[in-house]
């Protein structure tokens, strides 16, 4: 139809009443002019599923609606042609998918406009643009992202992907995670956008999906299994792309830059960079990050996670729940966790193992939680908790002596 339907804000409770957002459709359409587009978004195309524009909407200032919104325009490759079933289906797929997702780190559709020549989805506007802008294209007078901001972005994206993979009614694979598609709100909270290539996996978590077309602009973030048999594609493809974003946040390097593919470069050089008390690692950290020395251990842990997420074999990559867990544990990690010579004698073997330790740092290790081969140890100091990874040696099927290994 030539007009539009009212779209709605997603509710955090499925039984809650959906509240319509009453924008003036023509006001938004009239605002889609080159002079009215915000400079950060003007003419920037994301993927092949539409265009995103930041739009100053006319006539909204006095009625309590956002004066700037993000508009995604669906139309034929030849703009002179009218909307056909292909365009309608692409738009409908994204609307239905986003309407089923309710999460702070996933973009929110607030309105829908249909015209004969195009269909437009209206989203909340991310006032701070996207991660790509702040890492690679920010202007000279703007402050760089601090490490706490970068860590918050990493955790926000991980939370959003964890929701898509593990919390939705059907596991959802995004297929297009990159620093362009991670938007930032007024508090630099990360919001995942561009769901045009996303797929719900009806078969369930870790089940295979058919290979989709690789989105334009995603080179450098694409998992290697996209180039092989369809039986290899799962949500672990998103994990790979997420790992590349982590490496970007730490190093400030492009996903596909002067050193080639960032994921391959990081994997080839990781052991050397982590050696000798991070002496070499300090060289590759993004020079624009303020107060680097304070966060060096934390950045090294995130770099290692980025490498683990981008291994070639998807089965060896962590699930998103584990990646999020590791990020949360690495936050606030200080230099006192560099415990290369700490050894513990296990005195009881259960799900939780009490230990006696000897350490020059006078730390008190109170619990170990054993799983398979890579373990989590909780170290307490001054009443606070911090975390490190260790490898357990086994004798007669039980852990006996454990050495802490720097990650």
Short mmCIF file of C-alpha atoms in Angstrom, two decimals:
data_model
loop_
_atom_site.label_atom_id
_atom_site.label_comp_id
_atom_site.label_asym_id
_atom_site.label_seq_id
_atom_site.Cartn_x
_atom_site.Cartn_y
_atom_site.Cartn_z
CA UNK A 1 0.00 0.00 0.00
CA UNK A 2 1.22 3.55 -0.60
CA UNK A 3 1.00 4.60 3.07
CA UNK A 4 2.60 2.83 5.98
CA UNK A 5 1.76 0.67 8.93
CA UNK A 6 2.61 1.77 12.43
CA UNK A 7 5.57 -0.15 13.72
CA UNK A 8 6.16 -0.63 17.42
CA UNK A 9 8.78 -0.60 20.12
CA UNK A 10 9.80 -4.03 21.29
CA UNK A 11 8.74 -4.88 24.80
CA UNK A 12 10.90 -6.68 27.32
CA UNK A 13 7.84 -8.67 28.34
CA UNK A 14 5.89 -10.60 25.68
CA UNK A 15 2.55 -9.87 27.32
CA UNK A 16 3.11 -6.13 27.53
CA UNK A 17 1.11 -3.78 25.34
CA UNK A 18 2.91 -2.68 22.20
CA UNK A 19 3.17 1.11 22.11
CA UNK A 20 2.93 2.71 18.64
CA UNK A 21 5.44 5.31 17.55
CA UNK A 22 3.48 7.92 15.59
CA UNK A 23 5.96 9.54 13.26
CA UNK A 24 4.75 11.54 10.32
CA UNK A 25 5.73 9.35 7.36
CA UNK A 26 5.97 12.18 4.88
CA UNK A 27 8.14 14.13 7.31
CA UNK A 28 10.69 11.32 7.27
CA UNK A 29 10.49 10.90 3.49
CA UNK A 30 10.89 14.64 2.95
CA UNK A 31 13.90 14.59 5.28
CA UNK A 32 15.75 12.09 3.06
CA UNK A 33 17.63 14.79 1.19
CA UNK A 34 21.38 15.13 0.80
CA UNK A 35 21.40 18.43 2.70
CA UNK A 36 19.59 16.88 5.66
CA UNK A 37 21.62 13.70 6.04
CA UNK A 38 24.05 13.69 8.95
CA UNK A 39 27.61 13.76 7.66
CA UNK A 40 28.63 10.60 9.48
CA UNK A 41 26.10 8.48 7.61
CA UNK A 42 25.56 10.28 4.31
CA UNK A 43 25.66 7.91 1.35
CA UNK A 44 27.30 5.15 3.40
CA UNK A 45 26.13 1.79 2.15
CA UNK A 46 26.16 -1.23 4.47
CA UNK A 47 25.97 -4.57 2.66
CA UNK A 48 23.66 -5.11 -0.28
CA UNK A 49 20.44 -5.24 1.70
CA UNK A 50 19.77 -1.52 1.87
CA UNK A 51 21.23 1.82 2.84
CA UNK A 52 21.49 3.42 6.26
CA UNK A 53 20.98 7.16 6.60
CA UNK A 54 20.99 9.38 9.64
CA UNK A 55 18.00 11.69 9.17
CA UNK A 56 16.91 14.85 10.97
CA UNK A 57 13.13 14.37 11.05
CA UNK A 58 11.05 17.48 10.51
CA UNK A 59 8.29 18.39 12.96
CA UNK A 60 9.24 16.12 15.89
CA UNK A 61 11.05 18.47 18.28
CA UNK A 62 7.96 19.51 20.24
CA UNK A 63 6.14 16.18 20.48
CA UNK A 64 8.61 14.06 22.44
CA UNK A 65 9.95 11.96 19.55
CA UNK A 66 13.63 11.64 18.61
CA UNK A 67 14.57 14.37 16.14
CA UNK A 68 17.19 12.18 14.48
CA UNK A 69 16.57 8.59 13.39
CA UNK A 70 18.37 5.95 11.36
CA UNK A 71 16.59 4.98 8.15
CA UNK A 72 17.30 1.87 6.11
CA UNK A 73 16.01 2.06 2.57
CA UNK A 74 15.05 -1.06 0.60
CA UNK A 75 14.66 -0.65 -3.16
CA UNK A 76 15.55 -2.30 -6.46
CA UNK A 77 19.11 -2.04 -7.72
CA UNK A 78 17.58 0.12 -10.43
CA UNK A 79 15.89 2.88 -8.37
CA UNK A 80 13.56 3.65 -11.28
CA UNK A 81 11.79 0.30 -10.74
CA UNK A 82 8.95 -0.12 -8.26
CA UNK A 83 9.10 -2.34 -5.19
CA UNK A 84 8.73 -6.01 -6.15
CA UNK A 85 8.38 -9.26 -4.17
CA UNK A 86 12.14 -9.59 -3.77
CA UNK A 87 12.41 -6.18 -2.08
CA UNK A 88 9.33 -6.84 0.06
CA UNK A 89 10.66 -10.22 1.19
CA UNK A 90 14.07 -8.80 2.15
CA UNK A 91 12.43 -6.09 4.23
CA UNK A 92 9.90 -8.47 5.79
CA UNK A 93 12.61 -10.95 6.80
CA UNK A 94 14.54 -8.30 8.68
CA UNK A 95 11.40 -6.86 10.32
CA UNK A 96 10.18 -10.25 11.52
CA UNK A 97 13.61 -11.20 12.83
CA UNK A 98 14.19 -7.95 14.72
CA UNK A 99 10.66 -7.94 16.12
CA UNK A 100 11.41 -11.32 17.72
CA UNK A 101 14.60 -10.07 19.41
CA UNK A 102 14.56 -7.92 22.51
CA UNK A 103 18.02 -6.96 23.72
CA UNK A 104 19.81 -3.74 24.62
CA UNK A 105 22.73 -4.60 22.33
CA UNK A 106 20.58 -5.25 19.23
CA UNK A 107 19.22 -2.42 17.08
CA UNK A 108 15.58 -1.47 17.67
CA UNK A 109 13.09 -0.94 14.81
CA UNK A 110 10.66 1.84 15.73
CA UNK A 111 8.78 2.56 12.50
CA UNK A 112 8.00 1.28 9.00
CA UNK A 113 7.21 3.20 5.81
CA UNK A 114 6.12 1.77 2.46
CA UNK A 115 6.10 3.64 -0.83
CA UNK A 116 5.75 2.44 -4.41
CA UNK A 117 9.46 2.90 -5.13
CA UNK A 118 10.94 1.86 -1.75
CA UNK A 119 10.33 0.49 1.74
CA UNK A 120 11.98 2.10 4.75
CA UNK A 121 12.69 0.77 8.22
CA UNK A 122 13.27 3.39 10.90
CA UNK A 123 15.63 2.64 13.80
CA UNK A 124 16.79 4.44 16.89
CA UNK A 125 19.71 6.67 15.95
CA UNK A 126 23.20 5.81 17.27
CA UNK A 127 24.56 9.27 18.01
CA UNK A 128 28.19 8.11 18.14
CA UNK A 129 28.23 6.38 14.76
CA UNK A 130 30.02 3.05 14.56
CA UNK A 131 33.17 1.34 15.82
CA UNK A 132 34.89 1.58 12.43
CA UNK A 133 34.64 5.37 12.55
CA UNK A 134 36.25 5.62 16.00
CA UNK A 135 39.02 3.14 15.27
CA UNK A 136 39.95 4.10 11.72
CA UNK A 137 38.33 7.34 10.55
CA UNK A 138 37.85 9.68 13.53
CA UNK A 139 38.80 13.30 13.01
CA UNK A 140 41.87 14.82 14.64
CA UNK A 141 40.05 16.82 17.29
CA UNK A 142 38.09 13.86 18.65
CA UNK A 143 39.30 11.87 21.62
CA UNK A 144 40.22 8.23 20.87
CA UNK A 145 38.31 5.40 22.49
CA UNK A 146 39.73 4.63 25.93
CA UNK A 147 40.41 1.02 26.87
CA UNK A 148 37.42 0.87 29.29
CA UNK A 149 35.21 2.08 26.40
CA UNK A 150 36.67 -0.56 24.07
CA UNK A 151 36.19 -3.24 26.70
CA UNK A 152 32.59 -2.12 27.17
CA UNK A 153 32.05 -2.35 23.41
CA UNK A 154 33.52 -5.86 23.30
CA UNK A 155 31.32 -7.03 26.16
CA UNK A 156 28.25 -5.36 24.63
CA UNK A 157 28.73 -7.10 21.28
CA UNK A 158 29.37 -10.39 23.08
CA UNK A 159 26.14 -9.94 25.07
CA UNK A 160 24.18 -9.26 21.88
CA UNK A 161 25.63 -12.26 20.05
CA UNK A 162 25.16 -14.45 23.12
CA UNK A 163 21.48 -13.50 23.07
CA UNK A 164 21.20 -14.28 19.34
CA UNK A 165 22.98 -17.63 19.64
CA UNK A 166 21.73 -18.90 23.00
CA UNK A 167 18.68 -16.97 24.24
CA UNK A 168 16.39 -16.53 21.21
CA UNK A 169 13.62 -19.05 20.52
CA UNK A 170 15.65 -20.09 17.49
CA UNK A 171 19.44 -19.63 17.42
CA UNK A 172 20.20 -16.77 15.02
CA UNK A 173 23.40 -16.37 12.99
CA UNK A 174 24.12 -12.76 12.03
CA UNK A 175 26.61 -13.43 9.17
CA UNK A 176 27.73 -9.79 8.94
CA UNK A 177 29.56 -8.85 12.15
CA UNK A 178 32.18 -6.16 11.54
CA UNK A 179 33.17 -2.80 13.00
CA UNK A 180 30.91 -0.98 10.51
CA UNK A 181 27.84 -2.79 11.80
CA UNK A 182 28.51 -2.19 15.49
CA UNK A 183 26.81 1.10 16.30
CA UNK A 184 27.40 3.24 19.39
CA UNK A 185 24.79 5.16 21.39
CA UNK A 186 25.32 8.31 23.46
CA UNK A 187 27.11 6.30 26.17
CA UNK A 188 29.17 4.30 23.65
CA UNK A 189 27.05 1.23 24.32
CA UNK A 190 27.45 -1.24 21.43
CA UNK A 191 24.39 -2.02 19.30
CA UNK A 192 24.52 -4.73 16.62
CA UNK A 193 22.92 -3.66 13.32
CA UNK A 194 22.55 -4.80 9.68
CA UNK A 195 20.51 -8.00 9.97
CA UNK A 196 19.85 -8.38 6.24
CA UNK A 197 21.93 -11.56 5.99
CA UNK A 198 20.90 -13.07 9.35
CA UNK A 199 19.43 -16.57 9.54
CA UNK A 200 17.38 -18.30 12.20
CA UNK A 201 18.69 -21.84 12.70
CA UNK A 202 15.56 -23.96 13.07
CA UNK A 203 17.69 -27.08 13.62
CA UNK A 204 19.17 -25.59 16.79
CA UNK A 205 22.50 -24.46 18.23
CA UNK A 206 25.67 -25.79 16.57
CA UNK A 207 23.66 -27.29 13.70
CA UNK A 208 24.72 -26.52 10.16
CA UNK A 209 23.24 -23.87 7.86
CA UNK A 210 23.51 -23.43 4.09
CA UNK A 211 26.23 -21.02 3.01
CA UNK A 212 24.86 -17.56 2.37
CA UNK A 213 26.30 -14.93 0.06
CA UNK A 214 29.17 -13.14 1.78
CA UNK A 215 28.03 -9.56 2.49
CA UNK A 216 29.86 -6.83 0.62
CA UNK A 217 32.39 -5.04 2.82
CA UNK A 218 32.88 -8.01 5.17
CA UNK A 219 36.18 -9.21 3.70
CA UNK A 220 38.66 -9.73 6.52
CA UNK A 221 35.89 -10.72 8.95
CA UNK A 222 34.65 -13.77 7.03
CA UNK A 223 35.31 -17.20 8.56
CA UNK A 224 37.21 -19.62 6.28
CA UNK A 225 34.32 -22.11 6.27
CA UNK A 226 32.36 -19.76 3.99
CA UNK A 227 34.63 -21.00 1.21
CA UNK A 228 34.04 -24.72 1.80
CA UNK A 229 31.12 -27.14 2.04
CA UNK A 230 27.80 -25.92 3.44
CA UNK A 231 28.00 -28.59 6.14
CA UNK A 232 30.69 -26.53 7.90
CA UNK A 233 28.67 -23.38 8.62
CA UNK A 234 27.30 -22.79 12.15
CA UNK A 235 27.05 -19.85 14.55
CA UNK A 236 30.83 -20.26 14.96
CA UNK A 237 31.11 -18.11 11.81
CA UNK A 238 29.91 -15.16 13.94
CA UNK A 239 32.51 -16.07 16.58
CA UNK A 240 35.25 -15.69 13.98
CA UNK A 241 34.01 -12.24 12.93
CA UNK A 242 33.70 -11.22 16.57
CA UNK A 243 37.29 -12.30 17.16
CA UNK A 244 38.47 -10.00 14.37
CA UNK A 245 36.62 -7.09 16.02
CA UNK A 246 38.40 -7.88 19.31
CA UNK A 247 41.76 -7.75 17.53
CA UNK A 248 40.77 -4.41 15.98
CA UNK A 249 39.86 -2.96 19.37
CA UNK A 250 43.24 -3.93 20.83
CA UNK A 251 45.55 -3.08 17.93
CA UNK A 252 43.67 -0.39 16.00
CA UNK A 253 44.60 -2.29 12.82
CA UNK A 254 42.22 -2.79 9.90
CA UNK A 255 40.71 -6.25 9.42
CA UNK A 256 42.38 -6.31 6.01
CA UNK A 257 45.26 -3.85 6.04
CA UNK A 258 48.96 -3.43 5.39
CA UNK A 259 49.82 -6.65 7.26
CA UNK A 260 47.23 -8.65 5.32
CA UNK A 261 44.32 -10.29 7.15
CA UNK A 262 44.43 -9.24 10.79
CA UNK A 263 43.24 -12.63 12.07
CA UNK A 264 46.04 -14.51 10.29
CA UNK A 265 48.68 -11.96 11.34
CA UNK A 266 47.59 -12.18 14.99
CA UNK A 267 47.54 -15.98 14.98
CA UNK A 268 50.99 -16.23 13.38
CA UNK A 269 52.54 -13.79 15.86
CA UNK A 270 50.59 -14.47 19.05
CA UNK A 271 53.14 -16.63 20.89
CA UNK A 272 55.97 -14.21 20.18
CA UNK A 273 53.86 -11.23 21.24
CA UNK A 274 52.86 -12.88 24.53
CA UNK A 275 56.42 -13.86 25.48
CA UNK A 276 58.95 -12.00 27.64
CA UNK A 277 56.44 -10.23 29.91
CA UNK A 278 54.50 -8.85 26.92
CA UNK A 279 57.50 -6.83 25.72
CA UNK A 280 56.63 -7.33 22.04
CA UNK A 281 52.88 -7.11 22.64
CA UNK A 282 53.24 -3.54 23.89
CA UNK A 283 54.50 -2.56 20.44
CA UNK A 284 51.34 -3.66 18.58
CA UNK A 285 48.75 -2.14 20.96
CA UNK A 286 46.87 0.80 19.42
CA UNK A 287 49.07 3.81 20.21
CA UNK A 288 46.03 6.07 20.60
CA UNK A 289 44.75 4.24 23.71
CA UNK A 290 45.36 6.46 26.76
CA UNK A 291 47.12 5.05 29.85
CA UNK A 292 48.12 1.81 28.11
CA UNK A 293 50.41 0.45 30.84
CA UNK A 294 47.52 0.29 33.28
CA UNK A 295 45.52 -2.04 31.03
CA UNK A 296 48.27 -4.08 29.33
CA UNK A 297 47.38 -7.43 30.96
CA UNK A 298 43.71 -6.91 30.19
CA UNK A 299 44.44 -6.02 26.55
CA UNK A 300 46.67 -9.09 26.20
CA UNK A 301 43.86 -11.30 27.49
CA UNK A 302 41.40 -9.83 24.98
CA UNK A 303 43.97 -10.23 22.19
CA UNK A 304 44.38 -13.91 23.11
CA UNK A 305 40.60 -14.35 23.06
CA UNK A 306 40.52 -12.74 19.61
CA UNK A 307 43.07 -15.29 18.41
CA UNK A 308 41.12 -18.17 19.97
CA UNK A 309 37.93 -16.97 18.25
CA UNK A 310 39.63 -16.87 14.82
CA UNK A 311 41.20 -20.33 14.67
CA UNK A 312 40.60 -22.07 11.35
CA UNK A 313 38.63 -25.02 12.73
CA UNK A 314 35.20 -23.74 13.86
CA UNK A 315 34.89 -26.59 16.37
CA UNK A 316 37.90 -25.20 18.24
CA UNK A 317 36.40 -21.73 18.64
CA UNK A 318 34.64 -20.98 21.93
CA UNK A 319 30.88 -20.66 22.05
CA UNK A 320 29.65 -17.12 22.60
CA UNK A 321 28.70 -17.85 26.20
CA UNK A 322 32.31 -18.83 26.99
CA UNK A 323 33.73 -15.85 25.08
CA UNK A 324 31.50 -13.50 27.10
CA UNK A 325 32.52 -15.23 30.33
CA UNK A 326 36.21 -14.79 29.51
CA UNK A 327 35.73 -11.11 28.67
CA UNK A 328 33.94 -10.41 31.93
CA UNK A 329 36.63 -12.20 33.88
CA UNK A 330 39.44 -10.35 32.17
CA UNK A 331 37.97 -6.94 33.00
CA UNK A 332 40.02 -5.23 35.69
CA UNK A 333 42.81 -7.75 35.39
CA UNK A 334 45.89 -6.23 36.98
CA UNK A 335 49.63 -6.96 36.84
CA UNK A 336 49.50 -9.04 40.06
CA UNK A 337 48.05 -11.87 37.95
CA UNK A 338 51.31 -12.56 36.15
CA UNK A 339 51.91 -15.71 38.22
CA UNK A 340 54.27 -17.80 36.13
CA UNK A 341 55.85 -19.57 39.12
CA UNK A 342 52.82 -20.26 41.29
CA UNK A 343 52.04 -23.91 42.09
CA UNK A 344 49.20 -25.39 44.09
CA UNK A 345 48.83 -28.72 45.88
CA UNK A 346 45.34 -30.15 45.63
CA UNK A 347 44.14 -31.46 48.97
CA UNK A 348 40.61 -32.45 47.99
CA UNK A 349 39.12 -33.51 44.65
CA UNK A 350 35.47 -32.54 44.09
CA UNK A 351 33.61 -30.13 41.81
CA UNK A 352 35.25 -27.38 43.81
CA UNK A 353 38.75 -28.11 45.08
CA UNK A 354 40.29 -26.41 48.10
CA UNK A 355 43.99 -25.75 47.65
CA UNK A 356 47.07 -24.76 49.58
CA UNK A 357 49.50 -22.53 47.75
CA UNK A 358 52.86 -20.90 48.16
CA UNK A 359 53.51 -17.57 46.52
CA UNK A 360 55.83 -14.62 46.87
CA UNK A 361 52.82 -12.43 46.10
CA UNK A 362 50.98 -13.81 49.15
CA UNK A 363 47.82 -14.42 47.19
CA UNK A 364 45.20 -16.78 48.54
CA UNK A 365 43.78 -19.25 46.05
CA UNK A 366 40.52 -20.48 47.53
CA UNK A 367 38.74 -22.46 44.80
CA UNK A 368 39.41 -24.29 41.58
CA UNK A 369 36.62 -25.32 39.23
CA UNK A 370 37.61 -28.21 36.97
CA UNK A 371 35.98 -28.84 33.60
CA UNK A 372 37.87 -30.52 30.74
CA UNK A 373 41.42 -29.38 30.06
CA UNK A 374 41.31 -25.59 30.24
CA UNK A 375 40.33 -24.49 33.71
CA UNK A 376 39.21 -21.36 35.50
CA UNK A 377 40.88 -20.47 38.77
CA UNK A 378 39.51 -17.86 41.15
CA UNK A 379 42.20 -15.82 42.87
CA UNK A 380 41.23 -13.56 45.76
CA UNK A 381 43.21 -10.56 46.91
CA UNK A 382 42.13 -7.83 49.31
CA UNK A 383 38.60 -9.21 49.31
CA UNK A 384 38.16 -8.82 45.54
CA UNK A 385 38.09 -11.51 42.88
CA UNK A 386 40.17 -11.76 39.74
CA UNK A 387 40.61 -14.57 37.27
CA UNK A 388 43.28 -16.43 35.34
CA UNK A 389 43.51 -19.56 33.22
CA UNK A 390 45.58 -22.61 34.08
CA UNK A 391 46.28 -26.07 32.72
CA UNK A 392 45.82 -29.06 35.03
CA UNK A 393 48.15 -32.05 34.93
CA UNK A 394 46.46 -35.36 35.68
CA UNK A 395 47.69 -38.48 37.46
CA UNK A 396 45.48 -41.54 37.89
CA UNK A 397 42.59 -39.57 36.43
CA UNK A 398 42.64 -36.86 39.13
CA UNK A 399 44.21 -33.39 39.11
CA UNK A 400 47.21 -33.36 41.43
CA UNK A 401 49.52 -30.45 40.76
CA UNK A 402 48.45 -27.34 38.93
CA UNK A 403 50.68 -24.65 37.46
CA UNK A 404 49.39 -21.21 36.58
CA UNK A 405 50.06 -20.28 32.99
CA UNK A 406 50.12 -16.72 31.70
CA UNK A 407 47.49 -16.26 28.98
#
